[in-house]
Amino acid sequence: MSNNRKQFETEAIRTQMERSQYLEHSSPIYLTSSFVFEDAEDMRASFAEEKERNIYSRYSNPNSSEFIDKVCKMEGAESGFAFASGMAAVYSTLAALLNSGDHVISSSSIFGSTHTLFTQFFPKWNITTSFFDANDLASIENLIQPNSKILYAESPTNPGVDVLDLEVLGNIAKKHGLIFIVDNCFASPYLQQPIKFGADLVIHSGTKLMDGQGRVLAGITVGGNKLMDKVYRFSRITGPALSPFNAWVLSRSLETLAIRVDRHCSNALQLATFLENHPKIAWVKYPFLKSHPQYEVAKKQMKAGGCVVAFEVKGGLDAGRKFFDSIELLSLSANLGDSRSIVTHPASTTHSKLSKAEREAVGITDGMVRISVGLEHIDDIIADIDQALG
Ligand SMILES: Cc1ncc(COP(=O)(O)O)c(C=O)c1O
């Protein structure tokens, strides 16, 4: 067989660890905390990193490596590290690269816990952050300081599904020598590969579309060897590694990522179109709706619009509460990217640690509803939402 790169779906299925002596077809789980050495010299050389091999599962494990190899191929990255959660990936990646006195420039429209990390925890280590408006990328250059090190963004954003032009961000980062990091979990590597647009590192919460069935927490960071080596050295010491069992679950899930995400996206677009024409809806946002302010950018950098639709029910908080209490089929939960459709109220859940002013600055109104559109039949998803609005 030739070594040519295969299509996304093929790599997702055929990237596999070496078979064991049992010649299994599907990869086994290596539930082991450590690995054995042939002799004293093997042990010394392994710890001296003269050999590439598994030593201890906090550093590497065949199941994590298989998961990482798949994501690297999907994202066009050289190497990666797998974490126990998306936030472990966000924290460890930033902590590995930042020193006391450094400055971060971040989109203000980011996941609530990431925002809290920047505003409440990094200042403890004299790391400061300036935020830019996701809809005003021209303002970024005014925020750059001599100690700026990282440009950080999500696209589409959580929960407002704003879309940021990754090519514009990549060019700014390159011009000013910033490390450009993208949290790509709303798109998944199937819909968008930020490295193509200049990202140095790409982070995912594997808990979302990668797992796709709401079973495991996971995170991953991938990128070029030089930066990833720093992330790896920090992480093998501090211990946020993904468990082999969860890595095995995720690697199996990635085999069906493309086919699942295609259906998530077609269901989400149909729901967004239905809501756009509904008399009880004040506004609806979905990247692949023509009415989305960055529709053209979304078309340029994404294959489809993703699984999340944001909207507001007319009548504000009270109407929103009534809507949530009337939902029958969909789940009231805080996750997303699950096969089960999920309705969330960001102001009281995922973004509750932000002040009201911080929420309003990024468009998270008290009445905003976020729906992660799942894989149930679209007619049943729409029927439940329609009856809850009624
Ligand atoms: C955009 C984004 N990044 C990171 C995370 C954190 O992931 P985890 O919950 O796996 O720690 C989330 C979780 O919702 C998210 O939506």
Short mmCIF file of C-alpha atoms and ligand atoms in Angstrom, two decimals:
data_model
loop_
_atom_site.label_atom_id
_atom_site.label_comp_id
_atom_site.label_asym_id
_atom_site.label_seq_id
_atom_site.Cartn_x
_atom_site.Cartn_y
_atom_site.Cartn_z
CA MET A 1 0.00 0.00 0.00
CA SER A 2 1.32 3.51 -0.76
CA ASN A 3 2.04 6.01 2.02
CA ASN A 4 -0.06 8.78 0.45
CA ARG A 5 -2.31 10.73 2.79
CA LYS A 6 -5.80 9.33 2.75
CA GLN A 7 -9.11 11.15 3.01
CA PHE A 8 -10.31 12.40 6.43
CA GLU A 9 -12.78 9.55 6.98
CA THR A 10 -10.19 6.92 6.05
CA GLU A 11 -7.51 8.33 8.36
CA ALA A 12 -10.10 8.49 11.17
CA ILE A 13 -10.69 4.75 10.84
CA ARG A 14 -7.36 3.39 9.65
CA THR A 15 -4.95 5.29 11.93
CA GLN A 16 -4.36 2.55 14.44
CA MET A 17 -1.72 1.37 16.90
CA GLU A 18 0.41 -1.63 15.96
CA ARG A 19 -1.38 -4.97 16.39
CA SER A 20 -0.41 -7.07 19.40
CA GLN A 21 0.55 -10.75 19.15
CA TYR A 22 -3.21 -11.56 19.19
CA LEU A 23 -3.78 -9.87 15.82
CA GLU A 24 -6.91 -8.10 16.99
CA HIS A 25 -8.87 -6.14 14.35
CA SER A 26 -10.03 -3.31 16.63
CA SER A 27 -7.51 -1.66 18.99
CA PRO A 28 -7.37 -3.14 22.52
CA ILE A 29 -7.28 -1.05 25.72
CA TYR A 30 -3.94 -0.83 27.51
CA LEU A 31 -5.11 -0.24 31.07
CA THR A 32 -1.67 -0.07 32.59
CA SER A 33 -0.05 2.69 34.57
CA SER A 34 3.50 1.69 33.68
CA PHE A 35 5.55 -0.36 31.19
CA VAL A 36 8.43 -2.75 31.80
CA PHE A 37 12.06 -2.59 30.69
CA GLU A 38 14.22 -5.33 29.16
CA ASP A 39 17.17 -4.64 31.45
CA ALA A 40 19.03 -1.88 33.32
CA GLU A 41 20.41 -0.35 30.13
CA ASP A 42 16.93 -0.24 28.51
CA MET A 43 15.60 1.45 31.65
CA ARG A 44 18.39 4.06 31.68
CA ALA A 45 18.16 4.78 27.95
CA SER A 46 14.36 5.07 28.11
CA PHE A 47 14.47 7.64 30.91
CA ALA A 48 17.28 9.49 29.12
CA GLU A 49 14.89 9.76 26.14
CA GLU A 50 17.38 8.02 23.85
CA LYS A 51 14.49 5.75 22.81
CA GLU A 52 10.93 6.61 21.93
CA ARG A 53 8.82 4.22 24.00
CA ASN A 54 6.14 4.11 26.67
CA ILE A 55 7.43 4.42 30.24
CA TYR A 56 4.52 5.56 32.35
CA SER A 57 0.94 6.48 31.37
CA ARG A 58 1.26 10.00 32.78
CA TYR A 59 3.75 10.55 29.90
CA SER A 60 2.26 8.39 27.15
CA ASN A 61 0.16 5.29 26.55
CA PRO A 62 -0.67 3.40 23.32
CA ASN A 63 -4.37 4.40 23.52
CA SER A 64 -3.59 8.10 24.04
CA SER A 65 -1.02 7.94 21.23
CA GLU A 66 -3.56 6.46 18.83
CA PHE A 67 -6.06 9.19 19.70
CA ILE A 68 -3.37 11.89 19.32
CA ASP A 69 -2.18 10.47 15.97
CA LYS A 70 -5.71 10.63 14.59
CA VAL A 71 -6.28 14.21 15.70
CA CYS A 72 -2.87 15.28 14.32
CA LYS A 73 -3.80 13.86 10.93
CA MET A 74 -7.22 15.52 11.04
CA GLU A 75 -5.81 18.93 12.03
CA GLY A 76 -2.63 18.79 9.92
CA ALA A 77 -0.45 18.96 13.07
CA GLU A 78 2.94 17.42 13.85
CA SER A 79 2.34 16.30 17.42
CA GLY A 80 -0.02 16.54 20.37
CA PHE A 81 -0.83 15.70 23.98
CA ALA A 82 -4.12 14.27 25.30
CA PHE A 83 -5.65 15.61 28.52
CA ALA A 84 -8.23 14.50 31.07
CA SER A 85 -10.58 17.36 30.09
CA GLY A 86 -10.83 20.30 27.71
CA MET A 87 -10.00 22.69 30.55
CA ALA A 88 -6.90 20.64 31.44
CA ALA A 89 -5.81 21.16 27.81
CA VAL A 90 -6.54 24.90 27.93
CA TYR A 91 -4.83 25.43 31.28
CA SER A 92 -1.78 23.22 30.69
CA THR A 93 -1.13 24.60 27.21
CA LEU A 94 -1.22 28.20 28.41
CA ALA A 95 0.69 27.49 31.62
CA ALA A 96 3.42 25.66 29.68
CA LEU A 97 4.00 28.66 27.40
CA LEU A 98 3.47 31.67 29.68
CA ASN A 99 5.88 33.21 32.18
CA SER A 100 5.25 35.72 34.92
CA GLY A 101 4.98 39.16 33.28
CA ASP A 102 3.56 37.88 29.98
CA HIS A 103 0.43 39.28 28.36
CA VAL A 104 -2.35 37.43 26.51
CA ILE A 105 -4.70 38.91 23.92
CA SER A 106 -7.95 36.96 23.86
CA SER A 107 -11.33 37.19 22.24
CA SER A 108 -13.86 38.17 24.93
CA SER A 109 -16.29 35.59 23.51
CA ILE A 110 -14.80 32.42 24.95
CA PHE A 111 -15.93 29.54 27.15
CA GLY A 112 -16.76 30.74 30.69
CA SER A 113 -14.06 28.70 32.48
CA THR A 114 -11.36 29.91 30.06
CA HIS A 115 -12.50 33.48 30.68
CA THR A 116 -12.32 32.90 34.45
CA LEU A 117 -8.81 31.42 34.09
CA PHE A 118 -7.68 34.65 32.40
CA THR A 119 -9.43 37.05 34.79
CA GLN A 120 -9.22 35.29 38.17
CA PHE A 121 -6.29 32.84 38.16
CA PHE A 122 -3.53 34.00 35.78
CA PRO A 123 -3.25 37.40 37.52
CA LYS A 124 -2.01 35.43 40.59
CA TRP A 125 1.12 34.69 38.53
CA ASN A 126 1.36 38.21 37.08
CA ILE A 127 -0.03 37.14 33.70
CA THR A 128 -2.44 39.71 32.30
CA THR A 129 -5.05 39.47 29.55
CA SER A 130 -6.62 42.08 27.27
CA PHE A 131 -9.87 41.15 25.57
CA PHE A 132 -11.02 42.10 22.08
CA ASP A 133 -14.53 42.07 20.66
CA ALA A 134 -15.05 39.02 18.42
CA ASN A 135 -16.80 41.30 15.93
CA ASP A 136 -14.01 43.90 15.85
CA LEU A 137 -10.74 42.22 14.87
CA ALA A 138 -9.34 45.60 13.76
CA SER A 139 -9.07 46.56 17.44
CA ILE A 140 -6.56 43.77 18.21
CA GLU A 141 -3.44 45.62 17.12
CA ASN A 142 -4.22 48.43 19.61
CA LEU A 143 -4.00 45.88 22.45
CA ILE A 144 -0.53 44.58 21.61
CA GLN A 145 2.13 45.32 24.22
CA PRO A 146 5.88 44.57 24.22
CA ASN A 147 5.17 41.60 26.57
CA SER A 148 2.26 40.15 24.50
CA LYS A 149 2.90 36.48 23.83
CA ILE A 150 -0.33 34.68 22.90
CA LEU A 151 -3.34 35.46 20.70
CA TYR A 152 -6.25 33.25 21.84
CA ALA A 153 -9.62 32.68 20.17
CA GLU A 154 -12.54 30.29 19.67
CA SER A 155 -14.60 30.06 16.51
CA PRO A 156 -17.53 29.56 16.47
CA THR A 157 -17.75 30.96 19.98
CA ASN A 158 -19.48 29.49 23.01
CA PRO A 159 -22.38 30.25 23.41
CA GLY A 160 -23.06 33.08 20.93
CA VAL A 161 -21.79 31.24 17.79
CA ASP A 162 -19.89 34.32 16.61
CA VAL A 163 -17.45 33.48 13.83
CA LEU A 164 -13.95 34.99 13.82
CA ASP A 165 -11.91 35.21 10.63
CA LEU A 166 -9.03 32.84 11.43
CA GLU A 167 -6.98 34.03 8.46
CA VAL A 168 -7.09 37.62 9.72
CA LEU A 169 -6.10 36.48 13.22
CA GLY A 170 -3.32 34.28 11.82
CA ASN A 171 -1.88 37.22 9.88
CA ILE A 172 -1.95 39.50 12.94
CA ALA A 173 -0.22 36.83 15.04
CA LYS A 174 2.46 36.30 12.40
CA LYS A 175 3.10 40.03 11.94
CA HIS A 176 3.59 40.56 15.69
CA GLY A 177 5.31 37.29 16.58
CA LEU A 178 2.42 36.04 18.77
CA ILE A 179 1.62 32.37 19.37
CA PHE A 180 -1.84 31.90 17.86
CA ILE A 181 -4.00 29.37 19.75
CA VAL A 182 -7.48 28.32 18.62
CA ASP A 183 -10.04 26.38 20.67
CA ASN A 184 -11.65 24.44 17.81
CA CYS A 185 -14.11 22.33 19.77
CA PHE A 186 -17.31 23.95 18.42
CA ALA A 187 -16.26 23.14 14.84
CA SER A 188 -14.43 19.82 15.37
CA PRO A 189 -11.49 19.01 13.09
CA TYR A 190 -13.94 17.73 10.50
CA LEU A 191 -15.45 21.18 9.84
CA GLN A 192 -12.41 23.42 10.31
CA GLN A 193 -8.63 23.08 10.53
CA PRO A 194 -7.22 26.31 12.05
CA ILE A 195 -3.58 25.41 11.26
CA LYS A 196 -4.40 26.07 7.58
CA PHE A 197 -5.18 29.66 8.56
CA GLY A 198 -2.06 30.26 10.65
CA ALA A 199 -2.85 28.74 14.07
CA ASP A 200 0.21 27.48 15.94
CA LEU A 201 -1.74 25.29 18.37
CA VAL A 202 -5.26 23.88 18.28
CA ILE A 203 -7.15 22.86 21.42
CA HIS A 204 -10.24 20.68 21.72
CA SER A 205 -12.55 19.66 24.47
CA GLY A 206 -12.91 16.03 23.39
CA THR A 207 -15.95 15.90 25.67
CA LYS A 208 -18.02 17.48 22.87
CA LEU A 209 -18.30 16.35 19.24
CA MET A 210 -15.23 14.12 19.40
CA ASP A 211 -16.84 11.76 21.91
CA GLY A 212 -20.25 12.69 20.59
CA GLN A 213 -22.22 10.57 23.01
CA GLY A 214 -21.75 12.40 26.31
CA ARG A 215 -19.70 9.64 27.95
CA VAL A 216 -16.20 10.87 28.70
CA LEU A 217 -14.33 14.04 29.58
CA ALA A 218 -11.25 14.68 27.46
CA GLY A 219 -9.06 17.35 25.92
CA ILE A 220 -6.28 17.54 23.38
CA THR A 221 -3.77 20.08 22.10
CA VAL A 222 -2.00 19.64 18.75
CA GLY A 223 0.44 21.75 16.74
CA GLY A 224 4.07 22.05 15.69
CA ASN A 225 6.76 19.97 17.40
CA LYS A 226 8.59 22.90 19.00
CA LEU A 227 5.64 24.34 20.93
CA MET A 228 4.16 20.91 21.63
CA ASP A 229 7.43 19.83 23.20
CA LYS A 230 7.00 22.61 25.79
CA VAL A 231 3.39 21.54 26.40
CA TYR A 232 4.50 17.91 26.74
CA ARG A 233 7.33 18.70 29.20
CA PHE A 234 4.98 20.72 31.42
CA SER A 235 2.21 18.12 31.24
CA ARG A 236 4.27 15.00 31.92
CA ILE A 237 5.37 16.62 35.16
CA THR A 238 2.07 18.16 36.27
CA GLY A 239 -0.09 15.11 35.44
CA PRO A 240 -3.24 16.14 33.53
CA ALA A 241 -3.02 13.09 31.21
CA LEU A 242 -6.06 11.41 29.66
CA SER A 243 -6.89 7.93 30.96
CA PRO A 244 -6.23 5.04 28.53
CA PHE A 245 -9.87 3.96 28.79
CA ASN A 246 -11.17 7.38 27.77
CA ALA A 247 -8.59 7.58 24.98
CA TRP A 248 -9.85 4.24 23.66
CA VAL A 249 -13.46 5.48 23.75
CA LEU A 250 -12.49 8.66 21.88
CA SER A 251 -10.44 6.91 19.25
CA ARG A 252 -13.43 4.67 18.45
CA SER A 253 -15.70 7.77 18.38
CA LEU A 254 -13.47 9.52 15.87
CA GLU A 255 -14.12 6.69 13.42
CA THR A 256 -17.66 8.08 13.03
CA LEU A 257 -16.91 11.80 13.51
CA ALA A 258 -17.49 12.81 9.87
CA ILE A 259 -20.76 10.96 9.45
CA ARG A 260 -22.10 12.18 12.83
CA VAL A 261 -21.08 15.81 12.33
CA ASP A 262 -22.66 15.88 8.87
CA ARG A 263 -26.01 14.91 10.46
CA HIS A 264 -25.57 17.31 13.41
CA CYS A 265 -25.03 20.13 10.91
CA SER A 266 -27.96 19.31 8.64
CA ASN A 267 -30.28 19.00 11.68
CA ALA A 268 -28.96 22.28 13.13
CA LEU A 269 -29.43 24.18 9.87
CA GLN A 270 -33.01 22.90 9.55
CA LEU A 271 -33.77 23.91 13.15
CA ALA A 272 -32.16 27.35 12.70
CA THR A 273 -34.21 27.94 9.54
CA PHE A 274 -37.39 26.88 11.37
CA LEU A 275 -36.64 29.25 14.27
CA GLU A 276 -35.81 32.14 11.95
CA ASN A 277 -39.36 32.00 10.63
CA HIS A 278 -41.03 31.49 14.03
CA PRO A 279 -43.13 34.42 15.36
CA LYS A 280 -42.06 33.82 19.00
CA ILE A 281 -38.33 34.11 18.33
CA ALA A 282 -36.62 37.50 18.77
CA TRP A 283 -33.41 36.49 16.96
CA VAL A 284 -31.52 33.34 15.95
CA LYS A 285 -27.85 32.85 15.15
CA TYR A 286 -26.26 29.97 13.28
CA PRO A 287 -23.03 30.28 11.23
CA PHE A 288 -24.55 28.86 8.03
CA LEU A 289 -27.70 31.04 8.09
CA LYS A 290 -27.37 33.84 5.54
CA SER A 291 -28.48 36.28 8.27
CA HIS A 292 -25.40 35.49 10.41
CA PRO A 293 -23.15 38.59 10.41
CA GLN A 294 -20.09 36.48 9.48
CA TYR A 295 -21.84 34.09 7.09
CA GLU A 296 -19.21 34.65 4.35
CA VAL A 297 -16.33 34.03 6.80
CA ALA A 298 -18.04 30.88 8.07
CA LYS A 299 -18.40 29.64 4.47
CA LYS A 300 -14.73 30.39 3.82
CA GLN A 301 -13.30 28.51 6.80
CA MET A 302 -15.90 25.88 7.73
CA LYS A 303 -17.32 22.91 5.85
CA ALA A 304 -20.73 23.34 7.58
CA GLY A 305 -22.17 25.36 10.47
CA GLY A 306 -21.72 23.02 13.49
CA CYS A 307 -24.22 21.67 15.99
CA VAL A 308 -25.02 24.78 18.06
CA VAL A 309 -27.86 27.22 17.43
CA ALA A 310 -28.32 30.30 19.67
CA PHE A 311 -31.57 32.23 19.93
CA GLU A 312 -33.77 34.31 22.19
CA VAL A 313 -37.45 33.78 22.89
CA LYS A 314 -39.52 36.97 22.70
CA GLY A 315 -40.54 38.09 26.19
CA GLY A 316 -37.08 37.86 27.82
CA LEU A 317 -36.23 35.83 30.91
CA ASP A 318 -39.82 34.88 31.87
CA ALA A 319 -40.66 33.58 28.41
CA GLY A 320 -37.29 31.78 28.36
CA ARG A 321 -38.05 30.09 31.70
CA LYS A 322 -41.45 28.94 30.45
CA PHE A 323 -39.76 27.56 27.33
CA PHE A 324 -37.24 25.53 29.38
CA ASP A 325 -39.96 24.18 31.67
CA SER A 326 -42.06 23.06 28.69
CA ILE A 327 -39.32 21.05 26.96
CA GLU A 328 -40.22 17.34 26.93
CA LEU A 329 -37.87 15.37 24.66
CA LEU A 330 -34.68 17.45 24.67
CA SER A 331 -32.36 17.42 27.70
CA LEU A 332 -31.79 20.39 29.98
CA SER A 333 -28.05 20.02 30.41
CA ALA A 334 -24.83 21.98 30.04
CA ASN A 335 -22.93 19.78 27.58
CA LEU A 336 -22.93 20.02 23.80
CA GLY A 337 -21.99 17.89 20.79
CA ASP A 338 -23.95 14.90 22.17
CA SER A 339 -26.17 12.60 20.07
CA ARG A 340 -28.99 13.79 22.40
CA SER A 341 -30.16 17.35 21.73
CA ILE A 342 -29.45 19.64 24.69
CA VAL A 343 -31.04 22.94 25.70
CA THR A 344 -28.90 25.24 27.86
CA HIS A 345 -29.37 28.62 29.51
CA PRO A 346 -25.81 30.08 29.31
CA ALA A 347 -26.43 33.05 31.66
CA SER A 348 -27.26 30.76 34.60
CA THR A 349 -24.95 27.84 33.75
CA THR A 350 -21.83 27.80 31.52
CA HIS A 351 -21.24 31.57 31.79
CA SER A 352 -22.66 32.21 35.28
CA LYS A 353 -19.20 33.05 36.73
CA LEU A 354 -18.97 36.09 34.45
CA SER A 355 -20.54 39.32 35.71
CA LYS A 356 -23.77 40.46 34.03
CA ALA A 357 -21.80 43.28 32.38
CA GLU A 358 -19.19 40.83 31.06
CA ARG A 359 -21.95 38.60 29.70
CA GLU A 360 -23.78 41.45 28.04
CA ALA A 361 -20.56 42.70 26.44
CA VAL A 362 -20.33 39.39 24.57
CA GLY A 363 -24.03 39.17 23.69
CA ILE A 364 -25.09 36.66 26.38
CA THR A 365 -28.48 38.08 27.29
CA ASP A 366 -30.54 36.68 30.19
CA GLY A 367 -33.02 35.30 27.65
CA MET A 368 -30.46 33.58 25.39
CA VAL A 369 -31.00 29.88 24.72
CA ARG A 370 -28.26 27.59 23.35
CA ILE A 371 -29.32 24.39 21.64
CA SER A 372 -26.85 21.66 20.82
CA VAL A 373 -28.69 19.91 18.05
CA GLY A 374 -28.34 16.14 18.32
CA LEU A 375 -28.94 13.16 16.08
CA GLU A 376 -32.60 12.43 16.85
CA HIS A 377 -34.92 12.77 13.83
CA ILE A 378 -35.17 16.47 12.99
CA ASP A 379 -38.99 16.31 12.89
CA ASP A 380 -39.04 15.25 16.57
CA ILE A 381 -36.49 17.92 17.59
CA ILE A 382 -38.51 20.66 15.88
CA ALA A 383 -41.83 19.33 17.25
CA ASP A 384 -40.54 19.50 20.85
CA ILE A 385 -39.19 23.03 20.45
CA ASP A 386 -42.35 24.16 18.67
CA GLN A 387 -44.63 22.84 21.44
CA ALA A 388 -42.38 24.40 24.13
CA LEU A 389 -42.60 27.78 22.36
CA GLY A 390 -46.36 27.40 22.04
C1 LIG B 1 -15.28 26.02 23.75
C2 LIG B 1 -14.98 25.16 24.94
N1 LIG B 1 -13.69 25.01 25.33
C3 LIG B 1 -13.36 24.26 26.39
C4 LIG B 1 -14.34 23.61 27.14
C5 LIG B 1 -13.93 22.82 28.34
O1 LIG B 1 -14.03 21.46 28.10
P1 LIG B 1 -14.22 20.36 29.27
O2 LIG B 1 -15.59 20.53 29.80
O3 LIG B 1 -13.98 19.07 28.56
O4 LIG B 1 -13.19 20.65 30.32
C6 LIG B 1 -15.67 23.72 26.76
C7 LIG B 1 -16.73 23.04 27.55
O5 LIG B 1 -17.89 23.32 27.43
C8 LIG B 1 -16.00 24.52 25.64
O6 LIG B 1 -17.27 24.67 25.24
#
